[in-house]
Amino acid sequence: MSDSTLPDPPPNAGDASAPPIRRYRTRYEDALFEDVLPFWETHSPDDEHDGPFNNLDRDGAVYDSTKHAWMLGRQAWTFATLYRDVEERPAWLDLARSGLAFLQEHAVRPDGRVFYSLTADGRPIYQQRKIFSECFYTMALAAYARAAGEPERLREAEDELEHIWNGTFGSEEARRPTHEGQPDVQSLAVPMIFLNLIEEVTGPDDWQRYRREVRTCIARLQRHVHEETQTVRETVRPDGTLADGPDGRLLNPGHALEAGWFLRHWAERLDDDDLAATADDMARWAFADGWDEEHGGLFYFLDAEGFSPVQLEWHMKLWWPHCEALYAHLLRYARTGETEAWDAFEKTHRYTFAHFPDDEHGEWFGYLNRRGEVTHRFKGGPYKGCFHVPRTLWRCWRLLQELE
Amino acid sequence: MSDSTLPDPPPNAGDASAPPIRRYRTRYEDALFEDVLPFWETHSPDDEHDGPFNNLDRDGAVYDSTKHAWMLGRQAWTFATLYRDVEERPAWLDLARSGLAFLQEHAVRPDGRVFYSLTADGRPIYQQRKIFSECFYTMALAAYARAAGEPERLREAEDELEHIWNGTFGSEEARRPTHEGQPDVQSLAVPMIFLNLIEEVTGPDDWQRYRREVRTCIARLQRHVHEETQTVRETVRPDGTLADGPDGRLLNPGHALEAGWFLRHWAERLDDDDLAATADDMARWAFADGWDEEHGGLFYFLDAEGFSPVQLEWHMKLWWPHCEALYAHLLRYARTGETEAWDAFEKTHRYTFAHFPDDEHGEWFGYLNRRGEVTHRFKGGPYKGCFHVPRTLWRCWRLLQELE
């Protein structure tokens, strides 16, 4: 563990056995506002076109001018959200506007689908089969609408959400497997992303009109929570029984931790203690199974029965599962006061801050090998951008302020 | 390096400075006939249906009953080829027949496309966009036709080859990028696989009717050989200039080594020394760039300009690039007698035999981390089967016999 993992203890820290909340709060605050956000503010803007660059090397240089819609939507969400929640800095709103404008002008197709990647000047390169380009575009739209005070864009976000929902669940055709032998299974990612999207598109006072959709997603998500084996499965049958083969055995601890806190937010809105308990189980189980006792850190994938996952990168340590773990554990601690939750937060914090931040060029590395050595030097790529790190730092910072 | 890396020196080994050809020959012979082939003969058959299982755990147990068409085609090719070349063992021909029968009955669609994966009893699961399921089916068909003496099946293989060729190159539509910003680039895998397919479908005396196709593939392959930087690029523009971004900078040393020996085979058929020199350059460059000086072994991917490849698994050591390197270097040595080629073969041999074979359960592991530690315990998966290891052992064994 490096010296920079924890700040010096404050003078007169008070009760020695109490968690050093203030130290953590200043640490997350500094990381967010002095390190992570400035990296993207400085290096991501494209001077020629709307739409920030997302493929940034270790020092912020653009190593690929392709613009990935997931990343543009997520970065626009981040800056719009912080503009509204933290401080009305015009540069933040403009960064959000620029990313959203690029998506609206170039990425959104007439049929409502959103391209996955485009050239710097907005010519489409690739269309994914998945729905996530649409989802992150919708998140950006909703956050920007609130930040800029443009309610008509919030209607657009609601329309887009309805469009994705209908494409996913709306017709018998959408539900039916394409080929005869294709197993009838469902993926954890789908109810997860909808729970998060509905939370983003609605406010604390107007989510009730989505009550049916929220209940559908919660029911779907609960099918992945497998009590008997105390695991959260990535893929299950629609009746909640285990699917066959490596897909049915697949564990993705980062996903389970993220789904856990999405669900906890909804448990609180719904004032449902049983649901909160389920959410906390998800985080606890994923942490217990996912932590590498030998080298520390969370594995990317595991097989519930101990076979080797077929994913080549299963043994790597990625930044985002650690981000999700930080907030999932801290939220559990803030709501329950359980020592176990605080200890899990601290253990994750120590590993995360010792391994991911780049002291030389700022921001965080994204990919480590099992031993915790950096394998990829870039800060931004097709799947890592200005999102998981600032979202976690911001959410943990706010929680730590509450606890303080 | 383990003690098992090299066999004991034979008594009276003769000239101490000459390569110990006989020792290597017996080593490859034993590995092929005593270890690798028996593993698949014992563990892959499905007692209930045609079509061997390809997802075999470390000890040969089936951990996933899905049948992957690439693997079934490749295993059928292996057993049919050895039946014809080595010994007419009925069990080998029957294994080849069983894999081919499954593909013909269940995987080949009325439109000529071939499903990528199917259930054990033959219901289709997934269709890839890529052409490789079709290619490996065609290889199996050709090898079986010769082994079983069924010339009408050779006609089927030729028809299938023509079908894949026309789908790939035949129409303007096939060549045109789908989206406006999609770069007009070509992939090394395509001319490679066709050169190998034409070699497999034709014999040494009847390939001339494919002269035009062979020349087209060679011209396409040569565009990937970048003299100025002495690299073999995975993706180039159709005029042979470098493509932009990470795709244009991507190096895949195993692919370059494999393409090198495919090309050398054709250089010999065409009696073209310049082409043979190009083929040898490909192997030399890929080996120079691809070898990990710190931990040994060949990287899976590299970036020609030193950026981090975006592929998460770039730093891993996979079995197949080492297989391709063994035969590419030994073939160069056999044809040129160059010490450098022998040294490259020996260096690859030492790493390969020290790291991949499983002394306890037989056959080879497929996936190691950068340090050479096993990361995946299974012997067969969606992309590793009864193919690269036996093909290399067989080809090297035959070459070593020649050299002896």
PDB file of C-alpha atoms in Angstrom, chain A residues 57 63-64 115 119 123-127 129 179-183 245-246 249 300 306-316 318 367 369 371 373 375-378 382, chain B residues 57 63-64 115 119 123-127 129 179-183 245-246 249 300 306-316 318 367 369 371 373 375-378 382:
ATOM      1  CA  ASP A  57      -3.773   8.216 -23.391  1.00  0.00           C
ATOM      2  CA  TYR A  63      -4.735   8.188 -29.366  1.00  0.00           C
ATOM      3  CA  ASP A  64      -7.907   7.473 -31.344  1.00  0.00           C
ATOM      4  CA  PHE A 115     -24.945   4.526 -33.185  1.00  0.00           C
ATOM      5  CA  THR A 119     -15.822   9.637 -36.559  1.00  0.00           C
ATOM      6  CA  ARG A 123     -20.039  10.019 -39.514  1.00  0.00           C
ATOM      7  CA  PRO A 124     -21.342   6.713 -38.104  1.00  0.00           C
ATOM      8  CA  ILE A 125     -18.973   3.753 -37.852  1.00  0.00           C
ATOM      9  CA  TYR A 126     -20.778   0.975 -35.990  1.00  0.00           C
ATOM     10  CA  GLN A 127     -24.182   0.019 -34.658  1.00  0.00           C
ATOM     11  CA  ARG A 129     -27.126  -4.878 -31.265  1.00  0.00           C
ATOM     12  CA  HIS A 179     -32.804 -19.705 -32.940  1.00  0.00           C
ATOM     13  CA  GLU A 180     -34.399 -22.935 -31.794  1.00  0.00           C
ATOM     14  CA  GLY A 181     -31.554 -23.968 -29.483  1.00  0.00           C
ATOM     15  CA  GLN A 182     -30.960 -20.508 -28.024  1.00  0.00           C
ATOM     16  CA  PRO A 183     -31.682 -20.768 -24.315  1.00  0.00           C
ATOM     17  CA  GLY A 245     -23.390 -24.023 -18.760  1.00  0.00           C
ATOM     18  CA  PRO A 246     -20.834 -21.247 -18.285  1.00  0.00           C
ATOM     19  CA  ARG A 249     -22.651 -20.066 -13.711  1.00  0.00           C
ATOM     20  CA  TYR A 300     -13.779  -9.270 -13.209  1.00  0.00           C
ATOM     21  CA  GLY A 306     -15.173 -23.042  -9.675  1.00  0.00           C
ATOM     22  CA  PHE A 307     -14.603 -23.829 -13.349  1.00  0.00           C
ATOM     23  CA  SER A 308     -12.404 -21.398 -15.268  1.00  0.00           C
ATOM     24  CA  PRO A 309     -14.585 -18.657 -16.738  1.00  0.00           C
ATOM     25  CA  VAL A 310     -14.251 -18.737 -20.541  1.00  0.00           C
ATOM     26  CA  GLN A 311     -13.686 -14.945 -20.638  1.00  0.00           C
ATOM     27  CA  LEU A 312      -9.949 -14.427 -21.199  1.00  0.00           C
ATOM     28  CA  GLU A 313      -9.844 -11.379 -18.883  1.00  0.00           C
ATOM     29  CA  TRP A 314     -11.672 -12.930 -15.915  1.00  0.00           C
ATOM     30  CA  HIS A 315      -8.638 -12.640 -13.607  1.00  0.00           C
ATOM     31  CA  MET A 316      -7.994  -8.935 -14.252  1.00  0.00           C
ATOM     32  CA  LEU A 318     -10.849  -3.360 -13.458  1.00  0.00           C
ATOM     33  CA  TYR A 367      -6.960  -2.157 -16.113  1.00  0.00           C
ATOM     34  CA  ASN A 369      -3.490  -7.752 -13.992  1.00  0.00           C
ATOM     35  CA  ARG A 371      -1.304  -8.902  -9.173  1.00  0.00           C
ATOM     36  CA  GLU A 373       0.111  -4.170 -12.041  1.00  0.00           C
ATOM     37  CA  THR A 375      -1.658  -3.444 -18.025  1.00  0.00           C
ATOM     38  CA  HIS A 376      -3.212  -0.580 -20.033  1.00  0.00           C
ATOM     39  CA  ARG A 377      -1.838   2.914 -19.680  1.00  0.00           C
ATOM     40  CA  PHE A 378      -4.740   4.881 -21.225  1.00  0.00           C
ATOM     41  CA  PRO A 382     -14.215   2.591 -25.706  1.00  0.00           C
TER      42      PRO A 382
ATOM     43  CA  ASP B  57     -12.180 -29.334 -18.571  1.00  0.00           C
ATOM     44  CA  TYR B  63     -18.175 -28.503 -18.584  1.00  0.00           C
ATOM     45  CA  ASP B  64     -20.463 -27.172 -21.315  1.00  0.00           C
ATOM     46  CA  PHE B 115     -24.275 -21.876 -37.428  1.00  0.00           C
ATOM     47  CA  THR B 119     -26.955 -27.705 -28.521  1.00  0.00           C
ATOM     48  CA  ARG B 123     -30.505 -27.209 -32.244  1.00  0.00           C
ATOM     49  CA  PRO B 124     -28.870 -23.945 -33.376  1.00  0.00           C
ATOM     50  CA  ILE B 125     -27.911 -21.352 -30.761  1.00  0.00           C
ATOM     51  CA  TYR B 126     -25.961 -18.610 -32.503  1.00  0.00           C
ATOM     52  CA  GLN B 127     -25.021 -17.378 -35.967  1.00  0.00           C
ATOM     53  CA  ARG B 129     -21.449 -12.527 -38.837  1.00  0.00           C
ATOM     54  CA  HIS B 179     -22.008   3.006 -42.509  1.00  0.00           C
ATOM     55  CA  GLU B 180     -20.677   6.274 -43.891  1.00  0.00           C
ATOM     56  CA  GLY B 181     -17.889   6.661 -41.350  1.00  0.00           C
ATOM     57  CA  GLN B 182     -16.837   3.016 -41.350  1.00  0.00           C
ATOM     58  CA  PRO B 183     -13.251   2.936 -42.595  1.00  0.00           C
ATOM     59  CA  GLY B 245      -6.210   4.462 -34.937  1.00  0.00           C
ATOM     60  CA  PRO B 246      -5.759   1.346 -32.831  1.00  0.00           C
ATOM     61  CA  ARG B 249      -1.662  -0.093 -35.441  1.00  0.00           C
ATOM     62  CA  TYR B 300      -1.310 -11.937 -28.009  1.00  0.00           C
ATOM     63  CA  GLY B 306       3.732   1.439 -28.389  1.00  0.00           C
ATOM     64  CA  PHE B 307       0.305   2.542 -27.168  1.00  0.00           C
ATOM     65  CA  SER B 308      -1.590   0.078 -24.992  1.00  0.00           C
ATOM     66  CA  PRO B 309      -3.691  -2.182 -27.207  1.00  0.00           C
ATOM     67  CA  VAL B 310      -7.365  -1.741 -26.293  1.00  0.00           C
ATOM     68  CA  GLN B 311      -7.875  -5.526 -26.153  1.00  0.00           C
ATOM     69  CA  LEU B 312      -7.961  -6.454 -22.451  1.00  0.00           C
ATOM     70  CA  GLU B 313      -6.082  -9.724 -23.042  1.00  0.00           C
ATOM     71  CA  TRP B 314      -3.200  -8.303 -25.126  1.00  0.00           C
ATOM     72  CA  HIS B 315      -0.561  -9.239 -22.520  1.00  0.00           C
ATOM     73  CA  MET B 316      -1.577 -12.886 -22.198  1.00  0.00           C
ATOM     74  CA  LEU B 318      -1.933 -18.104 -25.739  1.00  0.00           C
ATOM     75  CA  TYR B 367      -4.134 -19.505 -21.658  1.00  0.00           C
ATOM     76  CA  ASN B 369      -0.852 -14.663 -17.959  1.00  0.00           C
ATOM     77  CA  ARG B 371       4.330 -14.359 -16.435  1.00  0.00           C
ATOM     78  CA  GLU B 373       1.106 -18.866 -15.120  1.00  0.00           C
ATOM     79  CA  THR B 375      -5.122 -18.703 -16.011  1.00  0.00           C
ATOM     80  CA  HIS B 376      -7.674 -21.102 -17.549  1.00  0.00           C
ATOM     81  CA  ARG B 377      -7.592 -24.760 -16.634  1.00  0.00           C
ATOM     82  CA  PHE B 378      -9.758 -26.158 -19.446  1.00  0.00           C
ATOM     83  CA  PRO B 382     -15.185 -22.177 -27.841  1.00  0.00           C
TER      84      PRO B 382
END
